[in-house]
mmCIF file of C-alpha atoms and ligand atoms in Angstrom:
data_model
loop_
_atom_site.group_PDB
_atom_site.id
_atom_site.type_symbol
_atom_site.label_atom_id
_atom_site.label_comp_id
_atom_site.label_asym_id
_atom_site.label_seq_id
_atom_site.Cartn_x
_atom_site.Cartn_y
_atom_site.Cartn_z
ATOM 1 C CA MET V 1 0.000 0.000 0.000
ATOM 2 C CA THR V 2 1.220 3.509 -0.788
ATOM 3 C CA VAL V 3 1.842 5.935 2.084
ATOM 4 C CA VAL V 4 1.756 9.647 1.307
ATOM 5 C CA ARG V 5 3.146 12.359 3.558
ATOM 6 C CA THR V 6 3.026 16.120 3.639
ATOM 7 C CA SER V 7 3.477 19.036 6.073
ATOM 8 C CA PRO V 8 0.465 21.403 6.053
ATOM 9 C CA PRO V 9 1.560 25.005 6.751
ATOM 10 C CA ALA V 10 -0.286 27.645 8.797
ATOM 11 C CA LYS V 11 -1.362 31.029 7.396
ATOM 12 C CA LEU V 12 -1.312 34.644 8.493
ATOM 13 C CA ASN V 13 -3.743 37.318 7.278
ATOM 14 C CA LEU V 14 -1.664 40.390 6.416
ATOM 15 C CA PHE V 15 -4.751 42.299 5.303
ATOM 16 C CA LEU V 16 -8.348 41.495 6.298
ATOM 17 C CA GLU V 17 -11.319 43.746 5.597
ATOM 18 C CA ILE V 18 -14.960 42.703 5.918
ATOM 19 C CA PRO V 19 -17.092 44.775 3.552
ATOM 20 C CA ALA V 20 -20.489 43.193 4.233
ATOM 21 C CA ARG V 21 -22.590 40.746 6.188
ATOM 22 C CA ARG V 22 -24.410 38.183 4.008
ATOM 23 C CA ASP V 23 -27.801 36.559 4.381
ATOM 24 C CA ASP V 24 -26.354 33.030 4.628
ATOM 25 C CA GLY V 25 -24.630 33.578 7.999
ATOM 26 C CA TYR V 26 -21.248 34.420 6.409
ATOM 27 C CA HIS V 27 -19.487 37.709 5.628
ATOM 28 C CA GLU V 28 -17.956 39.027 2.424
ATOM 29 C CA ILE V 29 -14.244 39.296 3.077
ATOM 30 C CA ASP V 30 -11.272 40.844 1.302
ATOM 31 C CA THR V 31 -8.077 39.321 2.626
ATOM 32 C CA VAL V 32 -4.456 38.755 1.694
ATOM 33 C CA MET V 33 -3.061 35.615 3.251
ATOM 34 C CA VAL V 34 0.429 34.169 3.268
ATOM 35 C CA ALA V 35 1.448 30.633 4.219
ATOM 36 C CA ILE V 36 4.204 30.216 6.813
ATOM 37 C CA ASP V 37 6.551 27.403 7.824
ATOM 38 C CA TRP V 38 4.783 26.593 11.117
ATOM 39 C CA ARG V 39 3.627 23.143 10.056
ATOM 40 C CA ASP V 40 1.603 20.085 11.015
ATOM 41 C CA GLU V 41 2.536 16.627 9.695
ATOM 42 C CA LEU V 42 0.097 14.424 7.793
ATOM 43 C CA GLU V 43 0.525 10.804 6.741
ATOM 44 C CA ILE V 44 -2.210 9.029 4.796
ATOM 45 C CA GLU V 45 -2.536 5.495 3.458
ATOM 46 C CA PRO V 46 -5.433 3.779 1.758
ATOM 47 C CA ILE V 47 -7.158 0.928 3.648
ATOM 48 C CA PRO V 48 -9.669 -1.602 2.283
ATOM 49 C CA GLN V 49 -12.240 -0.764 5.010
ATOM 50 C CA GLY V 50 -14.662 1.973 3.969
ATOM 51 C CA ARG V 51 -13.879 4.373 6.843
ATOM 52 C CA ILE V 52 -11.423 7.023 8.022
ATOM 53 C CA GLU V 53 -9.159 5.970 10.897
ATOM 54 C CA LEU V 54 -7.507 9.078 12.365
ATOM 55 C CA THR V 55 -4.948 9.273 15.136
ATOM 56 C CA ALA V 56 -3.574 12.640 16.237
ATOM 57 C CA SER V 57 -0.857 13.773 18.634
ATOM 58 C CA TRP V 58 1.160 16.893 19.450
ATOM 59 C CA LEU V 59 4.722 17.294 18.199
ATOM 60 C CA PRO V 60 7.227 16.977 19.723
ATOM 61 C CA SER V 61 4.915 15.956 22.614
ATOM 62 C CA VAL V 62 1.821 17.193 24.412
ATOM 63 C CA GLU V 63 3.928 17.714 27.569
ATOM 64 C CA SER V 64 6.330 20.034 25.791
ATOM 65 C CA ILE V 65 3.595 22.191 24.176
ATOM 66 C CA ALA V 66 1.618 22.238 27.445
ATOM 67 C CA GLY V 67 4.815 23.296 29.261
ATOM 68 C CA GLU V 68 5.289 26.302 26.968
ATOM 69 C CA LEU V 69 1.643 27.239 27.424
ATOM 70 C CA GLY V 70 1.749 26.788 31.204
ATOM 71 C CA LEU V 71 -0.888 24.015 31.182
ATOM 72 C CA ASP V 72 -0.830 21.210 33.731
ATOM 73 C CA THR V 73 -0.371 17.615 32.507
ATOM 74 C CA SER V 74 0.642 16.087 35.850
ATOM 75 C CA ASP V 75 -2.629 14.102 36.067
ATOM 76 C CA GLY V 76 -1.748 12.407 32.758
ATOM 77 C CA ARG V 77 -4.708 14.000 30.935
ATOM 78 C CA VAL V 78 -4.479 16.148 27.800
ATOM 79 C CA PRO V 79 -5.458 19.739 28.736
ATOM 80 C CA GLU V 80 -8.779 20.876 27.214
ATOM 81 C CA LEU V 81 -7.023 23.469 24.998
ATOM 82 C CA LEU V 82 -4.857 20.765 23.405
ATOM 83 C CA ARG V 83 -7.552 18.138 22.747
ATOM 84 C CA ILE V 84 -7.579 17.222 19.064
ATOM 85 C CA PRO V 85 -10.838 15.638 17.882
ATOM 86 C CA THR V 86 -10.382 12.367 15.982
ATOM 87 C CA ASP V 87 -14.050 11.851 15.136
ATOM 88 C CA GLY V 88 -16.186 13.373 12.377
ATOM 89 C CA SER V 89 -15.620 16.868 13.787
ATOM 90 C CA ASN V 90 -11.981 16.824 12.646
ATOM 91 C CA LEU V 91 -11.783 18.693 9.335
ATOM 92 C CA VAL V 92 -9.474 15.983 7.959
ATOM 93 C CA VAL V 93 -12.180 13.345 8.497
ATOM 94 C CA ARG V 94 -14.825 15.643 7.016
ATOM 95 C CA ALA V 95 -12.652 16.395 3.991
ATOM 96 C CA LEU V 96 -11.802 12.746 3.312
ATOM 97 C CA ASP V 97 -15.440 11.686 3.746
ATOM 98 C CA ALA V 98 -16.485 14.388 1.279
ATOM 99 C CA PHE V 99 -13.756 13.184 -1.121
ATOM 100 C CA ARG V 100 -15.003 9.563 -0.883
ATOM 101 C CA ALA V 101 -18.623 10.617 -1.408
ATOM 102 C CA THR V 102 -17.791 12.877 -4.380
ATOM 103 C CA PHE V 103 -15.658 10.329 -6.241
ATOM 104 C CA GLY V 104 -17.610 7.219 -5.149
ATOM 105 C CA VAL V 105 -14.517 5.800 -3.399
ATOM 106 C CA LYS V 106 -15.539 2.673 -1.427
ATOM 107 C CA THR V 107 -12.207 2.150 0.348
ATOM 108 C CA GLY V 108 -11.010 4.285 3.246
ATOM 109 C CA PHE V 109 -7.915 5.999 4.644
ATOM 110 C CA ARG V 110 -5.707 5.612 7.706
ATOM 111 C CA VAL V 111 -4.434 9.030 8.779
ATOM 112 C CA ARG V 112 -1.751 10.042 11.263
ATOM 113 C CA LEU V 113 -1.877 13.731 12.124
ATOM 114 C CA GLY V 114 1.001 15.367 13.987
ATOM 115 C CA LYS V 115 -0.060 18.766 15.331
ATOM 116 C CA ARG V 116 2.172 21.765 15.892
ATOM 117 C CA ILE V 117 -0.278 24.499 14.825
ATOM 118 C CA PRO V 118 -2.601 25.522 17.664
ATOM 119 C CA ALA V 119 -6.381 25.378 17.001
ATOM 120 C CA GLY V 120 -8.688 28.360 17.309
ATOM 121 C CA ALA V 121 -5.653 30.542 16.624
ATOM 122 C CA GLY V 122 -6.668 32.152 13.325
ATOM 123 C CA MET V 123 -3.734 30.320 11.745
ATOM 124 C CA GLY V 124 -5.901 27.989 9.664
ATOM 125 C CA GLY V 125 -4.247 24.823 10.965
ATOM 126 C CA ALA V 126 -7.321 22.615 10.702
ATOM 127 C CA SER V 127 -8.116 24.111 7.274
ATOM 128 C CA SER V 128 -4.609 23.377 5.996
ATOM 129 C CA ASP V 129 -4.771 19.796 7.327
ATOM 130 C CA ALA V 130 -8.088 19.333 5.474
ATOM 131 C CA ALA V 131 -6.789 20.781 2.180
ATOM 132 C CA HIS V 132 -3.635 18.689 2.271
ATOM 133 C CA ALA V 133 -5.682 15.569 3.110
ATOM 134 C CA ILE V 134 -7.727 16.236 -0.042
ATOM 135 C CA SER V 135 -4.506 16.602 -2.094
ATOM 136 C CA CYS V 136 -3.115 13.352 -0.616
ATOM 137 C CA ALA V 137 -6.355 11.484 -1.383
ATOM 138 C CA ALA V 138 -6.273 12.870 -4.937
ATOM 139 C CA GLN V 139 -2.679 11.664 -5.285
ATOM 140 C CA ILE V 140 -3.590 8.177 -4.036
ATOM 141 C CA HIS V 141 -6.588 7.932 -6.400
ATOM 142 C CA GLN V 142 -4.752 9.627 -9.285
ATOM 143 C CA ILE V 143 -7.133 12.552 -9.551
ATOM 144 C CA ASP V 144 -5.751 15.753 -11.083
ATOM 145 C CA ASN V 145 -4.924 18.125 -8.199
ATOM 146 C CA SER V 146 -6.017 21.148 -10.227
ATOM 147 C CA SER V 147 -9.543 19.689 -10.595
ATOM 148 C CA ARG V 148 -12.298 22.235 -9.924
ATOM 149 C CA VAL V 149 -14.088 19.516 -7.966
ATOM 150 C CA LEU V 150 -11.300 19.422 -5.365
ATOM 151 C CA HIS V 151 -11.683 23.171 -4.870
ATOM 152 C CA GLU V 152 -15.444 22.669 -4.363
ATOM 153 C CA ILE V 153 -14.875 19.919 -1.786
ATOM 154 C CA ALA V 154 -12.390 22.218 0.005
ATOM 155 C CA ALA V 155 -14.825 25.169 0.031
ATOM 156 C CA SER V 156 -17.580 22.925 1.437
ATOM 157 C CA ILE V 157 -15.342 22.117 4.439
ATOM 158 C CA GLY V 158 -14.446 25.716 5.340
ATOM 159 C CA SER V 159 -13.822 29.161 3.883
ATOM 160 C CA ASP V 160 -10.046 29.035 4.487
ATOM 161 C CA VAL V 161 -9.542 25.515 3.079
ATOM 162 C CA PRO V 162 -9.190 26.297 -0.697
ATOM 163 C CA PHE V 163 -6.204 28.606 -0.045
ATOM 164 C CA PHE V 164 -4.126 25.612 1.044
ATOM 165 C CA LEU V 165 -4.852 23.638 -2.157
ATOM 166 C CA GLY V 166 -2.666 26.216 -3.871
ATOM 167 C CA GLY V 167 -4.377 26.126 -7.244
ATOM 168 C CA GLY V 168 -2.965 22.723 -8.162
ATOM 169 C CA GLY V 169 -0.065 24.124 -10.211
ATOM 170 C CA PRO V 170 3.475 22.779 -9.880
ATOM 171 C CA GLU V 171 4.595 25.959 -8.084
ATOM 172 C CA SER V 172 2.078 26.955 -5.443
ATOM 173 C CA ALA V 173 1.856 30.666 -4.589
ATOM 174 C CA VAL V 174 2.968 31.888 -1.169
ATOM 175 C CA ALA V 175 0.244 34.537 -1.007
ATOM 176 C CA ALA V 176 -3.281 34.919 -2.295
ATOM 177 C CA ARG V 177 -6.053 37.448 -2.178
ATOM 178 C CA ALA V 178 -9.281 35.768 -1.062
ATOM 179 C CA THR V 179 -12.730 37.272 -1.535
ATOM 180 C CA GLY V 180 -16.323 36.026 -1.366
ATOM 181 C CA ARG V 181 -16.504 34.185 1.965
ATOM 182 C CA GLY V 182 -12.799 33.399 1.453
ATOM 183 C CA GLU V 183 -13.108 30.713 -1.218
ATOM 184 C CA ARG V 184 -12.571 32.967 -4.277
ATOM 185 C CA LEU V 185 -8.814 33.039 -4.741
ATOM 186 C CA LEU V 186 -6.384 35.101 -6.716
ATOM 187 C CA PRO V 187 -2.880 33.682 -6.245
ATOM 188 C CA LEU V 188 -0.317 36.523 -6.017
ATOM 189 C CA GLN V 189 2.795 35.993 -8.092
ATOM 190 C CA ILE V 190 4.963 38.405 -6.119
ATOM 191 C CA CYS V 191 5.440 38.170 -2.384
ATOM 192 C CA PRO V 192 8.646 39.203 -0.673
ATOM 193 C CA LEU V 193 10.237 36.749 1.750
ATOM 194 C CA ILE V 194 8.913 37.920 5.135
ATOM 195 C CA HIS V 195 10.221 36.870 8.550
ATOM 196 C CA PHE V 196 7.726 36.832 11.404
ATOM 197 C CA VAL V 197 7.477 36.254 15.102
ATOM 198 C CA VAL V 198 4.184 34.489 15.822
ATOM 199 C CA ALA V 199 2.694 34.305 19.322
ATOM 200 C CA TYR V 200 -0.201 32.135 20.476
ATOM 201 C CA PRO V 201 -1.513 32.869 23.989
ATOM 202 C CA SER V 202 -2.924 30.065 26.101
ATOM 203 C CA VAL V 203 -6.463 30.603 24.850
ATOM 204 C CA SER V 204 -8.462 29.916 21.667
ATOM 205 C CA LEU V 205 -11.093 32.041 19.983
ATOM 206 C CA SER V 206 -14.156 30.783 18.122
ATOM 207 C CA THR V 207 -14.235 32.170 14.572
ATOM 208 C CA ALA V 208 -18.055 32.353 14.591
ATOM 209 C CA GLY V 209 -17.951 34.088 17.994
ATOM 210 C CA VAL V 210 -15.554 36.795 16.768
ATOM 211 C CA TYR V 211 -17.530 37.434 13.557
ATOM 212 C CA ALA V 212 -20.684 37.700 15.672
ATOM 213 C CA GLN V 213 -19.157 40.630 17.624
ATOM 214 C CA LEU V 214 -18.127 42.537 14.492
ATOM 215 C CA ASN V 215 -19.596 45.889 13.477
ATOM 216 C CA VAL V 216 -19.375 45.852 9.677
ATOM 217 C CA PRO V 217 -17.690 49.141 8.604
ATOM 218 C CA GLN V 218 -19.726 51.743 6.721
ATOM 219 C CA HIS V 219 -16.716 52.602 4.581
ATOM 220 C CA PRO V 220 -14.640 49.470 4.056
ATOM 221 C CA VAL V 221 -10.959 49.862 3.195
ATOM 222 C CA GLY V 222 -9.977 48.331 -0.163
ATOM 223 C CA SER V 223 -7.015 45.961 -0.440
ATOM 224 C CA ALA V 224 -5.669 47.811 -3.527
ATOM 225 C CA SER V 225 -2.997 49.849 -1.673
ATOM 226 C CA PHE V 226 -1.748 46.784 0.139
ATOM 227 C CA LEU V 227 -1.658 44.732 -3.089
ATOM 228 C CA GLN V 228 0.159 47.483 -4.993
ATOM 229 C CA ALA V 229 2.751 47.768 -2.221
ATOM 230 C CA MET V 230 3.203 43.991 -2.281
ATOM 231 C CA ASP V 231 3.592 44.003 -6.041
ATOM 232 C CA ARG V 232 6.372 46.615 -5.700
ATOM 233 C CA GLU V 233 7.864 44.630 -2.786
ATOM 234 C CA ASP V 234 7.671 47.925 -0.905
ATOM 235 C CA ARG V 235 7.765 46.659 2.671
ATOM 236 C CA GLU V 236 7.239 50.032 4.312
ATOM 237 C CA SER V 237 4.020 50.731 2.385
ATOM 238 C CA MET V 238 2.902 47.142 2.949
ATOM 239 C CA GLY V 239 3.370 47.677 6.672
ATOM 240 C CA ARG V 240 1.368 50.910 6.605
ATOM 241 C CA ALA V 241 -1.513 49.273 4.672
ATOM 242 C CA MET V 242 -1.762 46.150 6.856
ATOM 243 C CA MET V 243 -4.963 45.774 8.910
ATOM 244 C CA ASN V 244 -7.344 43.240 10.404
ATOM 245 C CA ARG V 245 -11.008 44.232 10.829
ATOM 246 C CA LEU V 246 -11.512 41.336 13.265
ATOM 247 C CA SER V 247 -9.029 42.822 15.761
ATOM 248 C CA GLU V 248 -11.630 44.988 17.441
ATOM 249 C CA PRO V 249 -14.174 42.192 18.127
ATOM 250 C CA ALA V 250 -11.368 39.758 19.103
ATOM 251 C CA LEU V 251 -9.923 42.282 21.562
ATOM 252 C CA LYS V 252 -13.412 42.912 22.933
ATOM 253 C CA ILE V 253 -13.644 39.188 23.766
ATOM 254 C CA LEU V 254 -10.023 38.876 24.937
ATOM 255 C CA PRO V 255 -8.706 42.298 26.107
ATOM 256 C CA GLN V 256 -5.390 40.698 27.187
ATOM 257 C CA LEU V 257 -4.457 40.387 23.487
ATOM 258 C CA SER V 258 -3.542 44.073 23.488
ATOM 259 C CA GLU V 259 -0.779 43.306 26.031
ATOM 260 C CA LEU V 260 0.569 40.551 23.803
ATOM 261 C CA LEU V 261 0.569 42.900 20.806
ATOM 262 C CA GLU V 262 2.301 45.540 22.931
ATOM 263 C CA SER V 263 5.015 43.026 23.941
ATOM 264 C CA LEU V 264 5.691 42.189 20.275
ATOM 265 C CA TRP V 265 5.791 45.873 19.362
ATOM 266 C CA GLN V 266 8.110 46.769 22.269
ATOM 267 C CA CYS V 267 10.657 44.286 20.898
ATOM 268 C CA GLY V 268 10.899 46.202 17.637
ATOM 269 C CA LEU V 269 8.556 44.111 15.492
ATOM 270 C CA GLN V 270 6.612 46.307 13.107
ATOM 271 C CA PRO V 271 3.792 46.176 12.323
ATOM 272 C CA CYS V 272 2.130 43.763 14.749
ATOM 273 C CA GLN V 273 -1.364 42.421 14.258
ATOM 274 C CA LEU V 274 -3.865 39.645 14.985
ATOM 275 C CA THR V 275 -4.179 36.868 12.375
ATOM 276 C CA GLY V 276 -7.675 35.896 11.171
ATOM 277 C CA SER V 277 -10.095 35.725 14.070
ATOM 278 C CA GLY V 278 -7.224 35.213 16.548
ATOM 279 C CA SER V 279 -6.065 34.464 19.106
ATOM 280 C CA ALA V 280 -2.566 34.315 17.583
ATOM 281 C CA CYS V 281 -0.727 37.590 16.902
ATOM 282 C CA PHE V 282 2.330 38.239 14.780
ATOM 283 C CA GLY V 283 4.900 40.910 14.109
ATOM 284 C CA ILE V 284 7.176 41.433 11.134
ATOM 285 C CA ALA V 285 10.914 41.248 11.729
ATOM 286 C CA LYS V 286 13.645 42.880 9.634
ATOM 287 C CA ASP V 287 15.330 39.520 8.996
ATOM 288 C CA ALA V 288 15.644 35.940 10.275
ATOM 289 C CA GLU V 289 18.323 36.926 12.788
ATOM 290 C CA GLN V 290 16.166 39.623 14.427
ATOM 291 C CA ALA V 291 13.170 37.253 14.547
ATOM 292 C CA LYS V 292 15.277 34.608 16.322
ATOM 293 C CA ASP V 293 16.687 37.103 18.836
ATOM 294 C CA ILE V 294 13.223 38.468 19.638
ATOM 295 C CA VAL V 295 11.755 35.002 20.203
ATOM 296 C CA LYS V 296 14.622 34.225 22.595
ATOM 297 C CA ARG V 297 13.993 37.469 24.509
ATOM 298 C CA LEU V 298 10.171 37.051 24.543
ATOM 299 C CA LYS V 299 10.479 33.476 25.847
ATOM 300 C CA THR V 300 12.088 34.764 29.033
ATOM 301 C CA GLU V 301 9.352 37.417 29.411
ATOM 302 C CA LEU V 302 6.216 35.544 28.369
ATOM 303 C CA GLN V 303 6.753 31.833 28.984
ATOM 304 C CA PRO V 304 5.075 29.827 30.298
ATOM 305 C CA GLY V 305 1.849 31.125 28.799
ATOM 306 C CA VAL V 306 2.589 31.893 25.146
ATOM 307 C CA LEU V 307 3.792 29.700 22.253
ATOM 308 C CA LEU V 308 6.438 31.666 20.361
ATOM 309 C CA ARG V 309 7.865 30.749 16.986
ATOM 310 C CA VAL V 310 9.889 32.332 14.218
ATOM 311 C CA ALA V 311 8.268 31.801 10.830
ATOM 312 C CA ARG V 312 8.779 32.811 7.235
ATOM 313 C CA THR V 313 6.653 32.822 4.114
ATOM 314 C CA VAL V 314 6.426 29.517 2.193
ATOM 315 C CA PRO V 315 4.187 28.146 -0.610
ATOM 316 C CA ALA V 316 0.616 27.443 0.581
ATOM 317 C CA ALA V 317 0.417 23.944 -0.900
ATOM 318 C CA THR V 318 3.208 21.661 0.280
ATOM 319 C CA PRO V 319 4.416 18.894 -2.038
ATOM 320 C CA ILE V 320 3.408 15.334 -1.234
ATOM 321 C CA GLU V 321 6.009 12.610 -0.710
ATOM 322 C CA ILE V 322 5.024 9.156 -1.872
ATOM 323 C CA GLU V 323 6.431 6.048 -0.267
ATOM 324 C CA PRO V 324 5.418 2.905 -2.139
ATOM 325 C CA SER V 325 5.576 -0.180 0.075
HETATM 326 C C1 LIG Y 1 -11.101 34.680 9.775
HETATM 327 C C2 LIG Y 1 -10.601 33.871 8.595
HETATM 328 O O1 LIG Y 1 -9.690 32.880 9.067
HETATM 329 C C3 LIG Y 1 -9.839 34.807 7.654
HETATM 330 O O2 LIG Y 1 -9.046 34.101 6.723
HETATM 331 C C4 LIG Y 1 -11.728 33.204 7.859
HETATM 332 O O3 LIG Y 1 -12.693 34.163 7.450
HETATM 333 C C5 LIG Y 1 -12.415 32.104 8.667
HETATM 334 O O4 LIG Y 1 -12.480 30.991 7.848
HETATM 335 P P1 LIG Y 1 -12.861 29.540 8.436
HETATM 336 O O5 LIG Y 1 -12.224 29.340 9.766
HETATM 337 O O6 LIG Y 1 -12.561 28.552 7.356
HETATM 338 O O7 LIG Y 1 -14.415 29.731 8.669
HETATM 339 P P2 LIG Y 1 -15.629 28.735 8.351
HETATM 340 O O8 LIG Y 1 -15.331 27.412 9.001
HETATM 341 O O9 LIG Y 1 -15.950 28.751 6.907
HETATM 342 O O10 LIG Y 1 -16.797 29.463 9.140
HETATM 343 C C6 LIG Y 1 -16.872 29.470 10.547
HETATM 344 C C7 LIG Y 1 -17.835 30.568 10.961
HETATM 345 O O11 LIG Y 1 -17.184 31.849 10.819
HETATM 346 C C8 LIG Y 1 -18.080 32.826 10.307
HETATM 347 N N1 LIG Y 1 -17.603 33.286 8.991
HETATM 348 C C9 LIG Y 1 -16.590 32.656 8.344
HETATM 349 C C10 LIG Y 1 -16.138 33.108 7.120
HETATM 350 C C11 LIG Y 1 -16.765 34.237 6.562
HETATM 351 N N2 LIG Y 1 -16.378 34.722 5.363
HETATM 352 N N3 LIG Y 1 -17.776 34.859 7.213
HETATM 353 C C12 LIG Y 1 -18.191 34.409 8.431
HETATM 354 O O12 LIG Y 1 -19.092 34.999 9.024
HETATM 355 C C13 LIG Y 1 -19.433 32.146 10.220
HETATM 356 O O13 LIG Y 1 -20.099 32.390 11.435
HETATM 357 C C14 LIG Y 1 -19.081 30.670 10.099
HETATM 358 O O14 LIG Y 1 -20.096 29.828 10.584
HETATM 359 N N1 LIG Y 2 -7.340 19.004 11.999
HETATM 360 C C1 LIG Y 2 -7.645 19.646 13.134
HETATM 361 N N2 LIG Y 2 -6.695 20.057 13.957
HETATM 362 C C2 LIG Y 2 -6.998 20.706 15.088
HETATM 363 N N3 LIG Y 2 -8.239 21.013 15.485
HETATM 364 C C3 LIG Y 2 -9.253 20.638 14.708
HETATM 365 C C4 LIG Y 2 -8.998 19.935 13.502
HETATM 366 N N4 LIG Y 2 -10.186 19.722 12.900
HETATM 367 C C5 LIG Y 2 -11.124 20.255 13.685
HETATM 368 N N5 LIG Y 2 -10.590 20.806 14.786
HETATM 369 C C6 LIG Y 2 -11.399 21.493 15.811
HETATM 370 O O1 LIG Y 2 -11.749 22.754 15.220
HETATM 371 C C7 LIG Y 2 -11.735 23.796 16.198
HETATM 372 C C8 LIG Y 2 -11.373 25.140 15.529
HETATM 373 O O2 LIG Y 2 -10.039 25.150 15.224
HETATM 374 P P1 LIG Y 2 -9.511 25.585 13.840
HETATM 375 O O3 LIG Y 2 -8.312 24.718 13.738
HETATM 376 O O4 LIG Y 2 -10.576 25.627 12.813
HETATM 377 O O5 LIG Y 2 -9.009 27.000 14.041
HETATM 378 P P2 LIG Y 2 -7.883 27.528 13.163
HETATM 379 O O6 LIG Y 2 -7.166 26.434 12.444
HETATM 380 O O7 LIG Y 2 -7.092 28.385 14.026
HETATM 381 O O8 LIG Y 2 -8.630 28.239 12.023
HETATM 382 P P3 LIG Y 2 -9.246 29.671 12.027
HETATM 383 O O9 LIG Y 2 -8.364 30.377 11.049
HETATM 384 O O10 LIG Y 2 -10.623 29.443 11.530
HETATM 385 O O11 LIG Y 2 -9.220 30.202 13.406
HETATM 386 C C9 LIG Y 2 -10.781 23.338 17.247
HETATM 387 O O12 LIG Y 2 -11.272 23.694 18.496
HETATM 388 C C10 LIG Y 2 -10.692 21.821 17.093
HETATM 389 O O13 LIG Y 2 -11.405 21.181 18.131
#
């Protein structure tokens, strides 16, 4: 049986405006997302049984992630914040079930999911896992990865999922503009290499809950200035045009996020902002060296209590390794 492996990346929203509320419970968004090298690990093999068997664990270990977050594991139980569902509520299971139903696949998949990306962070970890699971299943069943149908399956699982399919081309874009509810994608050919410091506090936010607290702006800001700056690789103008309309509702729910943003800013990261619906925040560093130094310094100030990582832009769709056995 063939085993396929890949490493789903997280995303950051550099620009996120929300021009309108829709009648179907969603919002029209205008966002520019980049993928970053904070990655989960996914291993999928076909099995004759017609079901999805998923196992999931934290990498390098639940104890080490819990330690950084200041969560207690002394009773041997996984802390609530780090529980990973392995039933039908996991987006990987939902995506693979939708794949089987769409293509009439009677056999199933065994999946091992290694998590590094926190959930409810606005980093799209679950969405990326789901998109990469779809790509792996397509590889196993020799379905063209650029198929429109795969994009439709992805969009049915979640608004952020199609971004991580990467358009199916050989060279996936690092950045894309997403509109509609997030599923209409324009891959961006030019994106400078950006180094980030990303910080996840010991708390998750519900995407639906944050959207529910949003006051839709009367005069939405267009993404044109940000996109033009990106096209010119003009980092200063990009920085000035960055924004996230969900910051206000997220900070209303979790006021302590402003302290985290302040800590990033005080270290010289600029600009600093929430990603997606939070709770993770990020700041842009001048280079890899500065990002590394800042993470080292912030660890002494903020840990335990905050996961801190350096990250840089990478292609949204990660290649799949095939191991025939
Ligand atoms: C905040 C972002 O991460 C920005 O990229 C996305 O807009 C959220 O995308 P996502 O997590 O894939 O969200 P979904 O799973 O599709 O939707 C979760 C919930 O978020 C709200 N939602 C999501 C996307 C959207 N365009 N409008 C919304 O109002 C809805 O209440 C929806 O029920
Ligand atoms: N593959 C997965 N990995 C982790 N959590 C998952 C997965 N699939 C479903 N979940 C559940 O989904 C919930 C929401 O987490 P999700 O991962 O969607 O947030 P996120 O990846 O940060 O995305 P968003 O950008 O929407 O905030 C979690 O509380 C978790 O229980």
